[in-house]
Amino acid sequence: MSRDAAQMAACQTSLDLIIDCVAAPHDLDPYLAALKTNGRLVLVGIPDQPHLSPNITPMVFRRLSISGSSIGSMRETQEMLNFCGEHNITADIEIIGGEGIEAAFARILKGDVKYRFVIDMQTTRW
């Protein structure tokens, strides 16, 4: 969604919460624009360089907040998965076997990844 300007424009001031998992520096302003009043942007990806400073005007007038979080405990992770299951929240993923890890890493380095990789442990032989 974030690279599609039309989709980003269509969702302006419509979201309560955004969980940003991107581990590269990027402009936070389009995400702040997508938040409703009192919305929250939670950063969980840690870039190797700082993000640019966001425009604070919409943060002040719409009472937006930016926070960060590291991975939660097993209990918190289970609560999040239960919440997602109850509300039909899903993620776009690309499933790979263990033999595809090196190729997946090469794709990450080239920026050729649209979804998160998930390793299918049932088909993986270590």
mmCIF file of N, CA and C in Angstrom:
data_model
loop_
_atom_site.group_PDB
_atom_site.id
_atom_site.type_symbol
_atom_site.label_atom_id
_atom_site.label_comp_id
_atom_site.label_asym_id
_atom_site.label_seq_id
_atom_site.Cartn_x
_atom_site.Cartn_y
_atom_site.Cartn_z
ATOM 1 N N MET A 1 0.820 -1.185 0.000
ATOM 2 C CA MET A 1 0.000 0.000 0.000
ATOM 3 C C MET A 1 0.868 1.255 0.000
ATOM 4 N N SER A 2 1.948 1.301 0.746
ATOM 5 C CA SER A 2 2.663 2.562 0.952
ATOM 6 C C SER A 2 3.332 3.110 -0.295
ATOM 7 N N ARG A 3 3.587 2.296 -1.295
ATOM 8 C CA ARG A 3 4.220 2.802 -2.526
ATOM 9 C C ARG A 3 3.194 3.232 -3.572
ATOM 10 N N ASP A 4 1.941 3.001 -3.290
ATOM 11 C CA ASP A 4 0.875 3.348 -4.222
ATOM 12 C C ASP A 4 0.235 4.652 -3.756
ATOM 13 N N ALA A 5 0.562 5.757 -4.421
ATOM 14 C CA ALA A 5 0.084 7.085 -4.005
ATOM 15 C C ALA A 5 -1.442 7.155 -3.970
ATOM 16 N N ALA A 6 -2.111 6.514 -4.917
ATOM 17 C CA ALA A 6 -3.574 6.548 -4.951
ATOM 18 C C ALA A 6 -4.162 5.835 -3.734
ATOM 19 N N GLN A 7 -3.609 4.687 -3.369
ATOM 20 C CA GLN A 7 -4.094 3.979 -2.189
ATOM 21 C C GLN A 7 -3.835 4.778 -0.923
ATOM 22 N N MET A 8 -2.673 5.392 -0.837
ATOM 23 C CA MET A 8 -2.359 6.200 0.345
ATOM 24 C C MET A 8 -3.313 7.397 0.444
ATOM 25 N N ALA A 9 -3.609 8.032 -0.682
ATOM 26 C CA ALA A 9 -4.530 9.170 -0.682
ATOM 27 C C ALA A 9 -5.939 8.717 -0.284
ATOM 28 N N ALA A 10 -6.333 7.533 -0.735
ATOM 29 C CA ALA A 10 -7.684 7.026 -0.447
ATOM 30 C C ALA A 10 -7.877 6.699 1.032
ATOM 31 N N CYS A 11 -6.799 6.424 1.739
ATOM 32 C CA CYS A 11 -6.969 6.038 3.147
ATOM 33 C C CYS A 11 -6.625 7.173 4.119
ATOM 34 N N GLN A 12 -6.463 8.396 3.614
ATOM 35 C CA GLN A 12 -6.129 9.516 4.501
ATOM 36 C C GLN A 12 -7.152 9.660 5.618
ATOM 37 N N THR A 13 -6.647 9.906 6.812
ATOM 38 C CA THR A 13 -7.422 10.091 8.049
ATOM 39 C C THR A 13 -8.462 8.991 8.275
ATOM 40 N N SER A 14 -8.110 7.740 7.937
ATOM 41 C CA SER A 14 -9.077 6.650 8.082
ATOM 42 C C SER A 14 -8.633 5.550 9.042
ATOM 43 N N LEU A 15 -7.397 5.569 9.489
ATOM 44 C CA LEU A 15 -6.880 4.458 10.294
ATOM 45 C C LEU A 15 -6.658 4.876 11.744
ATOM 46 N N ASP A 16 -6.942 3.969 12.652
ATOM 47 C CA ASP A 16 -6.703 4.213 14.075
ATOM 48 C C ASP A 16 -5.263 3.898 14.458
ATOM 49 N N LEU A 17 -4.695 2.870 13.829
ATOM 50 C CA LEU A 17 -3.386 2.364 14.213
ATOM 51 C C LEU A 17 -2.646 1.868 12.991
ATOM 52 N N ILE A 18 -1.372 2.186 12.927
ATOM 53 C CA ILE A 18 -0.492 1.617 11.903
ATOM 54 C C ILE A 18 0.691 1.006 12.625
ATOM 55 N N ILE A 19 0.995 -0.245 12.321
ATOM 56 C CA ILE A 19 2.194 -0.895 12.832
ATOM 57 C C ILE A 19 3.183 -0.931 11.677
ATOM 58 N N ASP A 20 4.244 -0.178 11.806
ATOM 59 C CA ASP A 20 5.241 0.004 10.751
ATOM 60 C C ASP A 20 6.423 -0.926 11.034
ATOM 61 N N CYS A 21 6.575 -1.951 10.202
ATOM 62 C CA CYS A 21 7.621 -2.961 10.392
ATOM 63 C C CYS A 21 8.834 -2.729 9.500
ATOM 64 N N VAL A 22 8.869 -1.647 8.764
ATOM 65 C CA VAL A 22 9.938 -1.401 7.802
ATOM 66 C C VAL A 22 11.229 -1.069 8.538
ATOM 67 N N ALA A 23 12.282 -1.818 8.245
ATOM 68 C CA ALA A 23 13.570 -1.632 8.916
ATOM 69 C C ALA A 23 14.529 -0.817 8.050
ATOM 70 N N ALA A 24 14.002 0.158 7.353
ATOM 71 C CA ALA A 24 14.815 1.066 6.537
ATOM 72 C C ALA A 24 14.277 2.469 6.744
ATOM 73 N N PRO A 25 15.145 3.483 6.663
ATOM 74 C CA PRO A 25 14.647 4.845 6.847
ATOM 75 C C PRO A 25 13.618 5.190 5.759
ATOM 76 N N HIS A 26 12.531 5.823 6.148
ATOM 77 C CA HIS A 26 11.507 6.236 5.188
ATOM 78 C C HIS A 26 10.718 7.406 5.764
ATOM 79 N N ASP A 27 9.969 8.056 4.901
ATOM 80 C CA ASP A 27 9.175 9.225 5.257
ATOM 81 C C ASP A 27 7.960 8.777 6.062
ATOM 82 N N LEU A 28 7.819 9.265 7.276
ATOM 83 C CA LEU A 28 6.700 8.893 8.132
ATOM 84 C C LEU A 28 5.455 9.737 7.866
ATOM 85 N N ASP A 29 5.598 10.871 7.197
ATOM 86 C CA ASP A 29 4.467 11.775 6.979
ATOM 87 C C ASP A 29 3.281 11.123 6.261
ATOM 88 N N PRO A 30 3.473 10.320 5.210
ATOM 89 C CA PRO A 30 2.306 9.697 4.579
ATOM 90 C C PRO A 30 1.540 8.772 5.533
ATOM 91 N N TYR A 31 2.248 8.138 6.452
ATOM 92 C CA TYR A 31 1.581 7.262 7.418
ATOM 93 C C TYR A 31 0.808 8.089 8.434
ATOM 94 N N LEU A 32 1.399 9.192 8.876
ATOM 95 C CA LEU A 32 0.681 10.080 9.793
ATOM 96 C C LEU A 32 -0.573 10.637 9.128
ATOM 97 N N ALA A 33 -0.506 10.931 7.835
ATOM 98 C CA ALA A 33 -1.661 11.446 7.101
ATOM 99 C C ALA A 33 -2.788 10.417 7.036
ATOM 100 N N ALA A 34 -2.444 9.139 7.116
ATOM 101 C CA ALA A 34 -3.452 8.081 7.049
ATOM 102 C C ALA A 34 -4.179 7.870 8.372
ATOM 103 N N LEU A 35 -3.658 8.456 9.453
ATOM 104 C CA LEU A 35 -4.248 8.246 10.774
ATOM 105 C C LEU A 35 -5.406 9.195 11.069
ATOM 106 N N LYS A 36 -6.418 8.661 11.755
ATOM 107 C CA LYS A 36 -7.522 9.474 12.273
ATOM 108 C C LYS A 36 -7.005 10.306 13.447
ATOM 109 N N THR A 37 -7.798 11.245 13.898
ATOM 110 C CA THR A 37 -7.492 11.970 15.127
ATOM 111 C C THR A 37 -7.302 10.952 16.251
ATOM 112 N N ASN A 38 -6.286 11.179 17.065
ATOM 113 C CA ASN A 38 -5.887 10.284 18.161
ATOM 114 C C ASN A 38 -5.249 8.991 17.661
ATOM 115 N N GLY A 39 -4.877 8.930 16.387
ATOM 116 C CA GLY A 39 -4.265 7.732 15.829
ATOM 117 C C GLY A 39 -2.841 7.515 16.325
ATOM 118 N N ARG A 40 -2.385 6.271 16.184
ATOM 119 C CA ARG A 40 -1.044 5.905 16.649
ATOM 120 C C ARG A 40 -0.257 5.219 15.541
ATOM 121 N N LEU A 41 0.973 5.640 15.396
ATOM 122 C CA LEU A 41 1.934 4.994 14.506
ATOM 123 C C LEU A 41 2.946 4.298 15.404
ATOM 124 N N VAL A 42 3.015 2.974 15.329
ATOM 125 C CA VAL A 42 3.934 2.210 16.165
ATOM 126 C C VAL A 42 5.041 1.659 15.276
ATOM 127 N N LEU A 43 6.268 2.045 15.587
ATOM 128 C CA LEU A 43 7.438 1.607 14.824
ATOM 129 C C LEU A 43 8.041 0.377 15.487
ATOM 130 N N VAL A 44 8.154 -0.707 14.731
ATOM 131 C CA VAL A 44 8.806 -1.909 15.255
ATOM 132 C C VAL A 44 10.040 -2.285 14.443
ATOM 133 N N GLY A 45 10.183 -1.713 13.258
ATOM 134 C CA GLY A 45 11.389 -1.925 12.461
ATOM 135 C C GLY A 45 12.447 -0.913 12.884
ATOM 136 N N ILE A 46 13.680 -1.354 12.980
ATOM 137 C CA ILE A 46 14.754 -0.463 13.417
ATOM 138 C C ILE A 46 15.691 -0.217 12.231
ATOM 139 N N PRO A 47 15.643 0.985 11.642
ATOM 140 C CA PRO A 47 16.505 1.275 10.491
ATOM 141 C C PRO A 47 17.956 1.505 10.921
ATOM 142 N N ASP A 48 18.872 1.297 9.976
ATOM 143 C CA ASP A 48 20.283 1.529 10.286
ATOM 144 C C ASP A 48 20.632 3.016 10.293
ATOM 145 N N GLN A 49 19.768 3.854 9.740
ATOM 146 C CA GLN A 49 19.903 5.310 9.772
ATOM 147 C C GLN A 49 18.584 5.878 10.302
ATOM 148 N N PRO A 50 18.597 7.034 10.948
ATOM 149 C CA PRO A 50 17.342 7.588 11.485
ATOM 150 C C PRO A 50 16.348 7.958 10.385
ATOM 151 N N HIS A 51 15.064 7.895 10.740
ATOM 152 C CA HIS A 51 14.018 8.420 9.872
ATOM 153 C C HIS A 51 14.169 9.939 9.816
ATOM 154 N N LEU A 52 13.701 10.556 8.739
ATOM 155 C CA LEU A 52 13.608 12.010 8.710
ATOM 156 C C LEU A 52 12.595 12.444 9.760
ATOM 157 N N SER A 53 12.775 13.599 10.309
ATOM 158 C CA SER A 53 11.834 14.105 11.305
ATOM 159 C C SER A 53 10.477 14.358 10.653
ATOM 160 N N PRO A 54 9.398 13.829 11.233
ATOM 161 C CA PRO A 54 8.078 14.048 10.629
ATOM 162 C C PRO A 54 7.577 15.470 10.872
ATOM 163 N N ASN A 55 6.623 15.866 10.057
ATOM 164 C CA ASN A 55 5.949 17.151 10.223
ATOM 165 C C ASN A 55 5.099 17.062 11.494
ATOM 166 N N ILE A 56 5.382 17.923 12.462
ATOM 167 C CA ILE A 56 4.663 17.814 13.736
ATOM 168 C C ILE A 56 3.312 18.514 13.735
ATOM 169 N N THR A 57 3.022 19.339 12.740
ATOM 170 C CA THR A 57 1.745 20.065 12.723
ATOM 171 C C THR A 57 0.549 19.117 12.777
ATOM 172 N N PRO A 58 0.457 18.096 11.899
ATOM 173 C CA PRO A 58 -0.698 17.202 12.008
ATOM 174 C C PRO A 58 -0.684 16.409 13.318
ATOM 175 N N MET A 59 0.503 16.146 13.845
ATOM 176 C CA MET A 59 0.580 15.421 15.114
ATOM 177 C C MET A 59 -0.082 16.235 16.229
ATOM 178 N N VAL A 60 0.180 17.526 16.240
ATOM 179 C CA VAL A 60 -0.370 18.388 17.284
ATOM 180 C C VAL A 60 -1.872 18.588 17.094
ATOM 181 N N PHE A 61 -2.294 18.967 15.885
ATOM 182 C CA PHE A 61 -3.699 19.292 15.666
ATOM 183 C C PHE A 61 -4.616 18.076 15.695
ATOM 184 N N ARG A 62 -4.094 16.893 15.311
ATOM 185 C CA ARG A 62 -4.935 15.689 15.312
ATOM 186 C C ARG A 62 -4.584 14.746 16.458
ATOM 187 N N ARG A 63 -3.729 15.207 17.365
ATOM 188 C CA ARG A 63 -3.344 14.432 18.553
ATOM 189 C C ARG A 63 -2.818 13.048 18.176
ATOM 190 N N LEU A 64 -1.918 13.013 17.203
ATOM 191 C CA LEU A 64 -1.322 11.760 16.753
ATOM 192 C C LEU A 64 -0.121 11.427 17.627
ATOM 193 N N SER A 65 0.192 10.151 17.714
ATOM 194 C CA SER A 65 1.376 9.767 18.471
ATOM 195 C C SER A 65 2.192 8.751 17.686
ATOM 196 N N ILE A 66 3.491 8.820 17.903
ATOM 197 C CA ILE A 66 4.437 7.847 17.358
ATOM 198 C C ILE A 66 5.084 7.167 18.554
ATOM 199 N N SER A 67 5.068 5.855 18.534
ATOM 200 C CA SER A 67 5.711 5.111 19.606
ATOM 201 C C SER A 67 6.495 3.963 18.984
ATOM 202 N N GLY A 68 7.228 3.270 19.799
ATOM 203 C CA GLY A 68 8.007 2.137 19.329
ATOM 204 C C GLY A 68 7.788 0.940 20.223
ATOM 205 N N SER A 69 8.081 -0.229 19.692
ATOM 206 C CA SER A 69 7.938 -1.441 20.472
ATOM 207 C C SER A 69 8.889 -2.491 19.920
ATOM 208 N N SER A 70 9.442 -3.268 20.807
ATOM 209 C CA SER A 70 10.204 -4.435 20.365
ATOM 210 C C SER A 70 9.253 -5.625 20.407
ATOM 211 N N ILE A 71 9.738 -6.783 20.087
ATOM 212 C CA ILE A 71 8.873 -7.962 20.073
ATOM 213 C C ILE A 71 8.302 -8.209 21.469
ATOM 214 N N GLY A 72 7.080 -8.648 21.525
ATOM 215 C CA GLY A 72 6.422 -8.888 22.800
ATOM 216 C C GLY A 72 6.731 -10.267 23.352
ATOM 217 N N SER A 73 6.202 -10.523 24.533
ATOM 218 C CA SER A 73 6.361 -11.830 25.167
ATOM 219 C C SER A 73 5.503 -12.862 24.428
ATOM 220 N N MET A 74 5.647 -14.119 24.783
ATOM 221 C CA MET A 74 4.820 -15.169 24.172
ATOM 222 C C MET A 74 3.331 -14.887 24.447
ATOM 223 N N ARG A 75 3.002 -14.446 25.659
ATOM 224 C CA ARG A 75 1.612 -14.152 25.995
ATOM 225 C C ARG A 75 1.083 -13.003 25.132
ATOM 226 N N GLU A 76 1.882 -11.932 24.998
ATOM 227 C CA GLU A 76 1.459 -10.788 24.186
ATOM 228 C C GLU A 76 1.335 -11.176 22.715
ATOM 229 N N THR A 77 2.253 -12.000 22.250
ATOM 230 C CA THR A 77 2.189 -12.468 20.860
ATOM 231 C C THR A 77 0.923 -13.283 20.638
ATOM 232 N N GLN A 78 0.584 -14.165 21.587
ATOM 233 C CA GLN A 78 -0.635 -14.971 21.458
ATOM 234 C C GLN A 78 -1.872 -14.093 21.492
ATOM 235 N N GLU A 79 -1.893 -13.063 22.366
ATOM 236 C CA GLU A 79 -3.026 -12.140 22.407
ATOM 237 C C GLU A 79 -3.197 -11.428 21.070
ATOM 238 N N MET A 80 -2.075 -11.022 20.465
ATOM 239 C CA MET A 80 -2.133 -10.341 19.175
ATOM 240 C C MET A 80 -2.667 -11.291 18.103
ATOM 241 N N LEU A 81 -2.195 -12.536 18.100
ATOM 242 C CA LEU A 81 -2.678 -13.502 17.113
ATOM 243 C C LEU A 81 -4.166 -13.794 17.310
ATOM 244 N N ASN A 82 -4.594 -13.897 18.559
ATOM 245 C CA ASN A 82 -6.026 -14.108 18.835
ATOM 246 C C ASN A 82 -6.854 -12.931 18.324
ATOM 247 N N PHE A 83 -6.384 -11.711 18.592
ATOM 248 C CA PHE A 83 -7.086 -10.513 18.124
ATOM 249 C C PHE A 83 -7.183 -10.522 16.600
ATOM 250 N N CYS A 84 -6.076 -10.827 15.939
ATOM 251 C CA CYS A 84 -6.076 -10.867 14.467
ATOM 252 C C CYS A 84 -7.048 -11.919 13.956
ATOM 253 N N GLY A 85 -7.065 -13.082 14.597
ATOM 254 C CA GLY A 85 -7.989 -14.140 14.189
ATOM 255 C C GLY A 85 -9.444 -13.730 14.367
ATOM 256 N N GLU A 86 -9.743 -13.064 15.474
ATOM 257 C CA GLU A 86 -11.120 -12.636 15.751
ATOM 258 C C GLU A 86 -11.591 -11.552 14.794
ATOM 259 N N HIS A 87 -10.662 -10.757 14.265
ATOM 260 C CA HIS A 87 -11.026 -9.619 13.414
ATOM 261 C C HIS A 87 -10.605 -9.806 11.959
ATOM 262 N N ASN A 88 -10.246 -11.042 11.601
ATOM 263 C CA ASN A 88 -9.860 -11.385 10.226
ATOM 264 C C ASN A 88 -8.749 -10.471 9.697
ATOM 265 N N ILE A 89 -7.766 -10.186 10.534
ATOM 266 C CA ILE A 89 -6.599 -9.401 10.124
ATOM 267 C C ILE A 89 -5.541 -10.385 9.649
ATOM 268 N N THR A 90 -5.110 -10.221 8.422
ATOM 269 C CA THR A 90 -4.134 -11.140 7.846
ATOM 270 C C THR A 90 -2.929 -10.370 7.329
ATOM 271 N N ALA A 91 -1.921 -11.109 6.938
ATOM 272 C CA ALA A 91 -0.708 -10.511 6.386
ATOM 273 C C ALA A 91 -0.432 -11.128 5.019
ATOM 274 N N ASP A 92 0.151 -10.346 4.142
ATOM 275 C CA ASP A 92 0.598 -10.873 2.855
ATOM 276 C C ASP A 92 1.987 -11.452 3.069
ATOM 277 N N ILE A 93 2.137 -12.736 2.729
ATOM 278 C CA ILE A 93 3.410 -13.421 2.949
ATOM 279 C C ILE A 93 3.814 -14.182 1.701
ATOM 280 N N GLU A 94 5.067 -14.540 1.650
ATOM 281 C CA GLU A 94 5.583 -15.452 0.619
ATOM 282 C C GLU A 94 6.200 -16.620 1.352
ATOM 283 N N ILE A 95 5.673 -17.820 1.141
ATOM 284 C CA ILE A 95 6.153 -19.015 1.829
ATOM 285 C C ILE A 95 7.316 -19.615 1.045
ATOM 286 N N ILE A 96 8.394 -19.906 1.775
ATOM 287 C CA ILE A 96 9.559 -20.555 1.165
ATOM 288 C C ILE A 96 9.949 -21.756 2.010
ATOM 289 N N GLY A 97 10.653 -22.698 1.401
ATOM 290 C CA GLY A 97 11.244 -23.801 2.143
ATOM 291 C C GLY A 97 12.641 -23.396 2.600
ATOM 292 N N GLY A 98 13.225 -24.211 3.449
ATOM 293 C CA GLY A 98 14.563 -23.911 3.954
ATOM 294 C C GLY A 98 15.595 -23.770 2.858
ATOM 295 N N GLU A 99 15.403 -24.516 1.779
ATOM 296 C CA GLU A 99 16.355 -24.439 0.658
ATOM 297 C C GLU A 99 16.281 -23.101 -0.069
ATOM 298 N N GLY A 100 15.245 -22.323 0.180
ATOM 299 C CA GLY A 100 15.085 -21.030 -0.488
ATOM 300 C C GLY A 100 15.580 -19.840 0.324
ATOM 301 N N ILE A 101 16.177 -20.095 1.487
ATOM 302 C CA ILE A 101 16.587 -19.001 2.372
ATOM 303 C C ILE A 101 17.655 -18.123 1.725
ATOM 304 N N GLU A 102 18.662 -18.723 1.130
ATOM 305 C CA GLU A 102 19.735 -17.914 0.527
ATOM 306 C C GLU A 102 19.203 -17.055 -0.619
ATOM 307 N N ALA A 103 18.343 -17.622 -1.450
ATOM 308 C CA ALA A 103 17.751 -16.849 -2.548
ATOM 309 C C ALA A 103 16.871 -15.726 -1.989
ATOM 310 N N ALA A 104 16.135 -16.016 -0.912
ATOM 311 C CA ALA A 104 15.292 -14.988 -0.287
ATOM 312 C C ALA A 104 16.163 -13.856 0.255
ATOM 313 N N PHE A 105 17.277 -14.199 0.889
ATOM 314 C CA PHE A 105 18.162 -13.168 1.429
ATOM 315 C C PHE A 105 18.739 -12.319 0.302
ATOM 316 N N ALA A 106 19.101 -12.946 -0.802
ATOM 317 C CA ALA A 106 19.609 -12.192 -1.957
ATOM 318 C C ALA A 106 18.542 -11.236 -2.474
ATOM 319 N N ARG A 107 17.289 -11.674 -2.489
ATOM 320 C CA ARG A 107 16.193 -10.798 -2.922
ATOM 321 C C ARG A 107 16.006 -9.630 -1.962
ATOM 322 N N ILE A 108 16.170 -9.886 -0.674
ATOM 323 C CA ILE A 108 16.068 -8.803 0.315
ATOM 324 C C ILE A 108 17.129 -7.749 0.027
ATOM 325 N N LEU A 109 18.351 -8.188 -0.213
ATOM 326 C CA LEU A 109 19.446 -7.256 -0.478
ATOM 327 C C LEU A 109 19.203 -6.441 -1.743
ATOM 328 N N LYS A 110 18.516 -7.021 -2.732
ATOM 329 C CA LYS A 110 18.205 -6.310 -3.978
ATOM 330 C C LYS A 110 16.945 -5.456 -3.861
ATOM 331 N N GLY A 111 16.222 -5.559 -2.757
ATOM 332 C CA GLY A 111 14.966 -4.807 -2.604
ATOM 333 C C GLY A 111 13.839 -5.406 -3.422
ATOM 334 N N ASP A 112 13.915 -6.703 -3.707
ATOM 335 C CA ASP A 112 12.944 -7.387 -4.548
ATOM 336 C C ASP A 112 11.968 -8.212 -3.709
ATOM 337 N N VAL A 113 11.472 -7.645 -2.619
ATOM 338 C CA VAL A 113 10.567 -8.383 -1.744
ATOM 339 C C VAL A 113 9.325 -7.534 -1.513
ATOM 340 N N LYS A 114 8.168 -8.099 -1.832
ATOM 341 C CA LYS A 114 6.919 -7.369 -1.620
ATOM 342 C C LYS A 114 6.273 -7.760 -0.294
ATOM 343 N N TYR A 115 6.436 -9.022 0.106
ATOM 344 C CA TYR A 115 5.800 -9.534 1.313
ATOM 345 C C TYR A 115 6.867 -10.070 2.256
ATOM 346 N N ARG A 116 6.456 -10.423 3.449
ATOM 347 C CA ARG A 116 7.373 -11.056 4.403
ATOM 348 C C ARG A 116 7.554 -12.515 4.008
ATOM 349 N N PHE A 117 8.767 -13.006 4.180
ATOM 350 C CA PHE A 117 9.033 -14.412 3.938
ATOM 351 C C PHE A 117 8.646 -15.222 5.173
ATOM 352 N N VAL A 118 8.039 -16.380 4.948
ATOM 353 C CA VAL A 118 7.729 -17.330 6.008
ATOM 354 C C VAL A 118 8.323 -18.659 5.583
ATOM 355 N N ILE A 119 9.120 -19.255 6.459
ATOM 356 C CA ILE A 119 9.753 -20.535 6.145
ATOM 357 C C ILE A 119 8.808 -21.656 6.544
ATOM 358 N N ASP A 120 8.452 -22.489 5.585
ATOM 359 C CA ASP A 120 7.587 -23.643 5.822
ATOM 360 C C ASP A 120 8.440 -24.763 6.428
ATOM 361 N N MET A 121 8.317 -24.954 7.719
ATOM 362 C CA MET A 121 9.149 -25.939 8.415
ATOM 363 C C MET A 121 8.762 -27.367 8.072
ATOM 364 N N GLN A 122 7.542 -27.597 7.566
ATOM 365 C CA GLN A 122 7.111 -28.937 7.194
ATOM 366 C C GLN A 122 7.884 -29.455 5.987
ATOM 367 N N THR A 123 8.288 -28.575 5.097
ATOM 368 C CA THR A 123 8.983 -28.996 3.882
ATOM 369 C C THR A 123 10.481 -28.774 3.973
ATOM 370 N N THR A 124 10.952 -28.312 5.121
ATOM 371 C CA THR A 124 12.359 -27.986 5.267
ATOM 372 C C THR A 124 13.101 -29.141 5.914
ATOM 373 N N ARG A 125 14.207 -29.513 5.275
ATOM 374 C CA ARG A 125 15.084 -30.542 5.836
ATOM 375 C C ARG A 125 16.374 -29.871 6.246
ATOM 376 N N TRP A 126 16.715 -29.953 7.505
ATOM 377 C CA TRP A 126 17.938 -29.299 7.997
ATOM 378 C C TRP A 126 19.045 -30.279 8.038
#
